[in-house]
């Protein structure tokens, strides 16, 4: 089946997907609760959308297509409140965070759906080990060529999103010493990584996708697990490197940052992206995963090494006029504070030190996700 | 030759536990049924009235170990109960009250219809309200099940145990006084006993986590500390005439809700729990007498069925309000079937305390025998039908 044509979309409209953890409140381990939760949520209209994920201890929510940050934030908060209320009725804790700190992949149940069954039999334990939780942001590009341009122009900023969203320091009960250990699981998949360097949609369609399809390895865009991937059916590109943050407020702010960046990049002030930009890509990505905001990245054009935190703060500053025009200054302020004070990964490590256990850390994550609602229970 | 007898007697228990464990492992492998069903069968077969390998139950180390095993399971059950949930979703508690009450009424009338004396019928009715935590917790752990049926069965089991202990004590007190004027006293005494048991358990629930925090090593496995505390609490409860069922349940519950630092106790108390479970189920079934089982079998079959119906209908009636599907509500009700270990231990202690009405409860032997074997199977099936047990799936060895 050839690739569908790139749908026309309104540039800079955006939407957010969040994969969330379903946690047992008796031992704070992941629990296979998604069928029951989905059953209860189906009784009332749901703001946005909620769907099962590959294992039964995860659930995915997505917002509607929004054009402004305040509207996106309000919708994500409404989704959060609906989920938390349903979780309370079923004794299920709901939490953000890119990994569950002590779940064992061998104990996960695959959600009974044909596609998930297929993935599970193809990838074996990788599928269960893929019980990791990411935030995906979709952004409208207008047309396919814009999409390809943004896809490569954004590559320089990928470490920003990894560091700002990082919330997966612990894996299988231990500190991995990565701020985002989640991306290491994603890298195990053969079709992960980055998109091939092409700046025109027609070329991507005929010279790359059609060939790949002939190899028989892929059938649709869904089979690519790239950090940034075009979604022709929505007319968007999708950023897939973020860990699910601990709060929906951080998730909305990250989307606002991407929107402002795209608004800036589409003006094409910057030097256009070239294949050689990718020489530093994997190493910068590693720095962001491993050290988070403390990492150091190499500029793809000048090869100058800069502190990731400084680079983020400088970019946030530079984006202010664009954010002002889009009505998302508050979102950028939120991120500037996070960049200065530390990411969710830092917060989680602090909790671990205070509580002295991984269970205590999950308990704190559940309360953070609840937001204002956490005061309704001890 | 005569010298051989004491040696053989001293070998009886270790031998029985080994046989039961092997039967459980092979039985589970061949049939897929829960191991504890096989422990019960072995215990019954080796019991004194049957093959006579095991001695008559008395106050000895084995009976004490069985109490400890039960205490550990109740602690674990308490540790998995979330009181906030019962407050947030009151329909769970309501459905538990409804099914217990419906069971009480149904069993009372059925026993009466079969010609049981009023007192016997009342005792049967109060015992039938219960759900045995031993079977429920073991099967849930063994099958690694998770989901709403699992959660609700755990919470309803805890509630049913407390209700049954309360009702049973009221009726025993009433049987001792023999007059209706003293019914108020009987209820009051039972309430005081419950309150004292809860208080004692709660003190442990506060003290043990505090002690663990005092040791400043919350990352260390807390299994041993909790196990020791349960052993002590069980002994204290018996010495003080309290209900060990309620006190160990309260201990687990308070330990769960009062933890500031989280301490990880191994699920099922690891190897210790595993070992004591075999002993518990073998011991419980070994107290049954095949003649009594045979004598009460018709009434028992009717009671077991009636109890299945009332519990299923009671939970199912409120399932939609409580946020689950009718189907899962029905399955949660079905999964409340297990009863035996709880009843056997309760009656064993009543008998040792001199409550001789127990001898009249012939049909109880048959009910417990039926459910000793079928209880685990029923709850296992309910969890399978609810899709809450992970199914082993063959992984493809190459890309499809």
PDB file of N, CA and C in Angstrom, chain A residues 276-311:
ATOM      1  N   UNK A 276      25.097  16.532   7.292  1.00  0.00           N
ATOM      2  CA  UNK A 276      26.196  16.541   8.265  1.00  0.00           C
ATOM      3  C   UNK A 276      25.772  16.973   9.672  1.00  0.00           C
ATOM      4  N   UNK A 277      24.615  17.623   9.781  1.00  0.00           N
ATOM      5  CA  UNK A 277      24.117  17.970  11.127  1.00  0.00           C
ATOM      6  C   UNK A 277      24.004  16.711  11.985  1.00  0.00           C
ATOM      7  N   UNK A 278      23.781  15.579  11.324  1.00  0.00           N
ATOM      8  CA  UNK A 278      23.564  14.334  12.061  1.00  0.00           C
ATOM      9  C   UNK A 278      24.850  13.699  12.580  1.00  0.00           C
ATOM     10  N   UNK A 279      26.009  14.272  12.234  1.00  0.00           N
ATOM     11  CA  UNK A 279      27.274  13.724  12.762  1.00  0.00           C
ATOM     12  C   UNK A 279      27.276  13.747  14.289  1.00  0.00           C
ATOM     13  N   UNK A 280      26.699  14.802  14.849  1.00  0.00           N
ATOM     14  CA  UNK A 280      26.727  14.951  16.321  1.00  0.00           C
ATOM     15  C   UNK A 280      25.429  14.463  16.965  1.00  0.00           C
ATOM     16  N   UNK A 281      24.477  14.062  16.158  1.00  0.00           N
ATOM     17  CA  UNK A 281      23.116  13.798  16.655  1.00  0.00           C
ATOM     18  C   UNK A 281      23.075  12.732  17.752  1.00  0.00           C
ATOM     19  N   UNK A 282      23.629  11.558  17.444  1.00  0.00           N
ATOM     20  CA  UNK A 282      23.523  10.459  18.422  1.00  0.00           C
ATOM     21  C   UNK A 282      24.258  10.753  19.718  1.00  0.00           C
ATOM     22  N   UNK A 283      25.403  11.448  19.588  1.00  0.00           N
ATOM     23  CA  UNK A 283      26.168  11.714  20.803  1.00  0.00           C
ATOM     24  C   UNK A 283      25.456  12.766  21.664  1.00  0.00           C
ATOM     25  N   UNK A 284      24.896  13.776  21.028  1.00  0.00           N
ATOM     26  CA  UNK A 284      24.138  14.789  21.773  1.00  0.00           C
ATOM     27  C   UNK A 284      22.932  14.155  22.470  1.00  0.00           C
ATOM     28  N   UNK A 285      22.319  13.260  21.760  1.00  0.00           N
ATOM     29  CA  UNK A 285      21.143  12.563  22.295  1.00  0.00           C
ATOM     30  C   UNK A 285      21.552  11.762  23.524  1.00  0.00           C
ATOM     31  N   UNK A 286      22.702  11.085  23.417  1.00  0.00           N
ATOM     32  CA  UNK A 286      23.203  10.305  24.544  1.00  0.00           C
ATOM     33  C   UNK A 286      23.486  11.215  25.746  1.00  0.00           C
ATOM     34  N   UNK A 287      24.118  12.364  25.505  1.00  0.00           N
ATOM     35  CA  UNK A 287      24.427  13.302  26.589  1.00  0.00           C
ATOM     36  C   UNK A 287      23.147  13.714  27.319  1.00  0.00           C
ATOM     37  N   UNK A 288      22.101  13.990  26.546  1.00  0.00           N
ATOM     38  CA  UNK A 288      20.839  14.422  27.153  1.00  0.00           C
ATOM     39  C   UNK A 288      20.202  13.292  27.962  1.00  0.00           C
ATOM     40  N   UNK A 289      20.247  12.075  27.434  1.00  0.00           N
ATOM     41  CA  UNK A 289      19.670  10.926  28.154  1.00  0.00           C
ATOM     42  C   UNK A 289      20.448  10.667  29.440  1.00  0.00           C
ATOM     43  N   UNK A 290      21.762  10.696  29.329  1.00  0.00           N
ATOM     44  CA  UNK A 290      22.612  10.271  30.438  1.00  0.00           C
ATOM     45  C   UNK A 290      22.698  11.335  31.534  1.00  0.00           C
ATOM     46  N   UNK A 291      22.919  12.593  31.126  1.00  0.00           N
ATOM     47  CA  UNK A 291      23.169  13.632  32.124  1.00  0.00           C
ATOM     48  C   UNK A 291      22.036  14.644  32.252  1.00  0.00           C
ATOM     49  N   UNK A 292      21.027  14.545  31.392  1.00  0.00           N
ATOM     50  CA  UNK A 292      19.912  15.486  31.482  1.00  0.00           C
ATOM     51  C   UNK A 292      20.393  16.912  31.304  1.00  0.00           C
ATOM     52  N   UNK A 293      19.907  17.802  32.156  1.00  0.00           N
ATOM     53  CA  UNK A 293      20.238  19.223  32.031  1.00  0.00           C
ATOM     54  C   UNK A 293      21.716  19.491  32.296  1.00  0.00           C
ATOM     55  N   UNK A 294      22.380  18.553  32.968  1.00  0.00           N
ATOM     56  CA  UNK A 294      23.815  18.722  33.251  1.00  0.00           C
ATOM     57  C   UNK A 294      24.679  18.335  32.051  1.00  0.00           C
ATOM     58  N   UNK A 295      24.060  17.849  30.991  1.00  0.00           N
ATOM     59  CA  UNK A 295      24.820  17.352  29.834  1.00  0.00           C
ATOM     60  C   UNK A 295      25.480  18.481  29.042  1.00  0.00           C
ATOM     61  N   UNK A 296      26.351  18.086  28.112  1.00  0.00           N
ATOM     62  CA  UNK A 296      26.998  19.061  27.231  1.00  0.00           C
ATOM     63  C   UNK A 296      26.768  18.602  25.799  1.00  0.00           C
ATOM     64  N   UNK A 297      26.396  19.538  24.915  1.00  0.00           N
ATOM     65  CA  UNK A 297      26.140  19.130  23.534  1.00  0.00           C
ATOM     66  C   UNK A 297      27.063  19.865  22.561  1.00  0.00           C
ATOM     67  N   UNK A 298      27.258  19.254  21.410  1.00  0.00           N
ATOM     68  CA  UNK A 298      28.110  19.829  20.379  1.00  0.00           C
ATOM     69  C   UNK A 298      27.223  20.459  19.315  1.00  0.00           C
ATOM     70  N   UNK A 299      27.455  21.718  19.043  1.00  0.00           N
ATOM     71  CA  UNK A 299      26.620  22.416  18.059  1.00  0.00           C
ATOM     72  C   UNK A 299      26.854  21.807  16.673  1.00  0.00           C
ATOM     73  N   UNK A 300      25.799  21.457  15.934  1.00  0.00           N
ATOM     74  CA  UNK A 300      25.977  20.747  14.667  1.00  0.00           C
ATOM     75  C   UNK A 300      26.662  21.596  13.581  1.00  0.00           C
ATOM     76  N   UNK A 301      26.576  22.907  13.687  1.00  0.00           N
ATOM     77  CA  UNK A 301      27.190  23.740  12.642  1.00  0.00           C
ATOM     78  C   UNK A 301      28.591  24.199  13.055  1.00  0.00           C
ATOM     79  N   UNK A 302      28.744  24.632  14.323  1.00  0.00           N
ATOM     80  CA  UNK A 302      30.016  25.245  14.740  1.00  0.00           C
ATOM     81  C   UNK A 302      30.928  24.250  15.455  1.00  0.00           C
ATOM     82  N   UNK A 303      30.381  23.096  15.855  1.00  0.00           N
ATOM     83  CA  UNK A 303      31.104  22.068  16.633  1.00  0.00           C
ATOM     84  C   UNK A 303      31.578  22.591  17.979  1.00  0.00           C
ATOM     85  N   UNK A 304      30.936  23.644  18.437  1.00  0.00           N
ATOM     86  CA  UNK A 304      31.292  24.211  19.734  1.00  0.00           C
ATOM     87  C   UNK A 304      30.545  23.406  20.804  1.00  0.00           C
ATOM     88  N   UNK A 305      31.202  23.114  21.936  1.00  0.00           N
ATOM     89  CA  UNK A 305      30.532  22.381  23.018  1.00  0.00           C
ATOM     90  C   UNK A 305      29.878  23.371  23.974  1.00  0.00           C
ATOM     91  N   UNK A 306      28.592  23.169  24.217  1.00  0.00           N
ATOM     92  CA  UNK A 306      27.874  24.073  25.138  1.00  0.00           C
ATOM     93  C   UNK A 306      27.129  23.257  26.181  1.00  0.00           C
ATOM     94  N   UNK A 307      26.902  23.914  27.328  1.00  0.00           N
ATOM     95  CA  UNK A 307      26.114  23.248  28.371  1.00  0.00           C
ATOM     96  C   UNK A 307      24.667  23.170  27.896  1.00  0.00           C
ATOM     97  N   UNK A 308      24.070  22.031  28.069  1.00  0.00           N
ATOM     98  CA  UNK A 308      22.692  21.835  27.597  1.00  0.00           C
ATOM     99  C   UNK A 308      21.741  22.797  28.312  1.00  0.00           C
ATOM    100  N   UNK A 309      21.961  22.981  29.609  1.00  0.00           N
ATOM    101  CA  UNK A 309      21.081  23.880  30.367  1.00  0.00           C
ATOM    102  C   UNK A 309      21.158  25.299  29.790  1.00  0.00           C
ATOM    103  N   UNK A 310      22.395  25.768  29.542  1.00  0.00           N
ATOM    104  CA  UNK A 310      22.565  27.124  29.011  1.00  0.00           C
ATOM    105  C   UNK A 310      21.904  27.242  27.636  1.00  0.00           C
ATOM    106  N   UNK A 311      22.099  26.210  26.818  1.00  0.00           N
ATOM    107  CA  UNK A 311      21.537  26.226  25.470  1.00  0.00           C
ATOM    108  C   UNK A 311      20.010  26.296  25.521  1.00  0.00           C
TER     109      UNK A 311
END
